[in-house]
Amino acid sequence: MSQVKLSELLQQDCGTYAVGAFNVHTTEFIQGVVNAAQETGQPVILMIAEGVLRYGRIEILGAAALGAARMSKVPVAVMVDHGKEIPLLKKALQAGMDVMYDGSALPFQENVENTRYMVELAHSLGRCVEGEIGALGLSEDGEEEREQKLTTVEEAVQFYRETGVDVLAVSVGNVHGFYRGEAKIDLERAAQIAEALNPLPVVMHGGSDIPEETVRAAVRAGIRKYNIATDLKQAYADKMRQLAAQEPQLIQPWELFPPLAKAVQEVTERKIRLLAEPAKQFHF
Ligand code: 13P
């Protein structure tokens, strides 16, 4: 099966189903997520945030994700998440990754122009682009407060028409990181946008820390790519602290790291199954 282009993965006739897109930070995250995809028999998207690529490098961490995708028994897409630096995104496209260009903090027209440029570049290299319109309330790592701006149907449609983007992320009450109180997702808005853009795949970022019933409802509303980072980071960090406290004598990497990959795998499997539940299965 191996690596599949993001747009092709999301354009399958998937009925009521969302593909899980998971942020990876080290090779243990990559192995955990791909093992979960293979264990559940479902496709998956590996995302590496631009900030993570600055230390992990396209040639090292990006290559590891592409290698894992190519070896996988189920379809796996590999992409840069929240890219803003055009030279870095160009390099990622040349290496064989798809990209998200995030111009959501820019004025509408500037976001349109930059996204259109990235789409033309990506298509000329046989790759594709996720764009974003509207703004989430917290930064990608969930640490910095930002002004939230919900996406309207009209601007989503106009943005798609003017950019030709392959996949579109929207702001419907979702935030990155942990929610302050219960997540309030505007499901009606999500459904209206998904219907107006159909068959363009619509993305929901900030998928951690959301009650399962709301996740199912978001998928039924038409969300096709569902992003998760924080829930995996939490599982990884918890396991790391547990190992350090309970087995302080361990120094062998092959004993220290597999439990971290396993912790990531367990959470990922639960999420993949939850996202596939409304449809029961995905046909590819
Ligand atoms: P969370 O960290 O809230 O899961 O968000 C992930 C995300 O949207 C990455 O783009």
mmCIF file of N, CA and C and ligand atoms in Angstrom, residues 23 47 81-82 175-177 205-208 227-230, ligand 1:
data_model
loop_
_atom_site.group_PDB
_atom_site.id
_atom_site.type_symbol
_atom_site.label_atom_id
_atom_site.label_comp_id
_atom_site.label_asym_id
_atom_site.label_seq_id
_atom_site.Cartn_x
_atom_site.Cartn_y
_atom_site.Cartn_z
ATOM 1 N N ASN A 23 0.311 14.158 14.780
ATOM 2 C CA ASN A 23 1.604 14.854 14.801
ATOM 3 C C ASN A 23 2.659 13.937 15.395
ATOM 4 N N MET A 47 1.934 13.748 10.404
ATOM 5 C CA MET A 47 2.190 15.180 10.232
ATOM 6 C C MET A 47 3.406 15.570 11.069
ATOM 7 N N ASP A 81 2.949 20.114 8.853
ATOM 8 C CA ASP A 81 1.783 20.721 9.483
ATOM 9 C C ASP A 81 2.115 22.187 9.831
ATOM 10 N N HIS A 82 1.159 23.081 9.619
ATOM 11 C CA HIS A 82 1.303 24.506 9.951
ATOM 12 C C HIS A 82 2.577 25.140 9.403
ATOM 13 N N VAL A 175 -9.832 24.336 19.228
ATOM 14 C CA VAL A 175 -8.559 24.998 19.576
ATOM 15 C C VAL A 175 -7.470 23.944 19.730
ATOM 16 N N HIS A 176 -6.233 24.348 19.560
ATOM 17 C CA HIS A 176 -5.107 23.438 19.788
ATOM 18 C C HIS A 176 -4.891 23.253 21.279
ATOM 19 N N GLY A 177 -4.371 22.118 21.672
ATOM 20 C CA GLY A 177 -4.007 21.884 23.075
ATOM 21 C C GLY A 177 -5.209 21.503 23.915
ATOM 22 N N HIS A 205 -8.632 20.851 13.022
ATOM 23 C CA HIS A 205 -7.429 20.836 13.875
ATOM 24 C C HIS A 205 -7.888 20.803 15.333
ATOM 25 N N GLY A 206 -6.920 20.661 16.253
ATOM 26 C CA GLY A 206 -7.255 20.728 17.679
ATOM 27 C C GLY A 206 -8.163 19.596 18.126
ATOM 28 N N GLY A 207 -7.840 18.372 17.680
ATOM 29 C CA GLY A 207 -8.744 17.241 17.939
ATOM 30 C C GLY A 207 -8.554 16.537 19.271
ATOM 31 N N SER A 208 -7.594 16.987 20.097
ATOM 32 C CA SER A 208 -7.389 16.344 21.412
ATOM 33 C C SER A 208 -8.374 16.887 22.421
ATOM 34 N N ASN A 227 -7.238 16.151 13.141
ATOM 35 C CA ASN A 227 -5.848 16.284 13.626
ATOM 36 C C ASN A 227 -5.714 16.075 15.135
ATOM 37 N N ILE A 228 -4.713 15.282 15.523
ATOM 38 C CA ILE A 228 -4.473 15.030 16.951
ATOM 39 C C ILE A 228 -2.974 15.119 17.251
ATOM 40 N N ALA A 229 -2.619 15.958 18.219
ATOM 41 C CA ALA A 229 -1.224 16.044 18.679
ATOM 42 C C ALA A 229 -1.149 15.858 20.200
ATOM 43 N N THR A 230 -1.859 16.709 20.941
ATOM 44 C CA THR A 230 -1.695 16.768 22.399
ATOM 45 C C THR A 230 -1.965 15.426 23.096
HETATM 46 P P1 13P B 1 -4.181 19.124 19.327
HETATM 47 O O1 13P B 1 -2.817 19.287 19.902
HETATM 48 O O2 13P B 1 -5.191 19.931 20.025
HETATM 49 O O3 13P B 1 -4.571 17.690 19.207
HETATM 50 O O4 13P B 1 -4.156 19.725 17.843
HETATM 51 C C1 13P B 1 -3.424 19.078 16.848
HETATM 52 C C2 13P B 1 -3.443 19.831 15.576
HETATM 53 O O5 13P B 1 -4.432 20.390 15.182
HETATM 54 C C3 13P B 1 -2.202 19.875 14.808
HETATM 55 O O6 13P B 1 -2.326 20.610 13.646
#
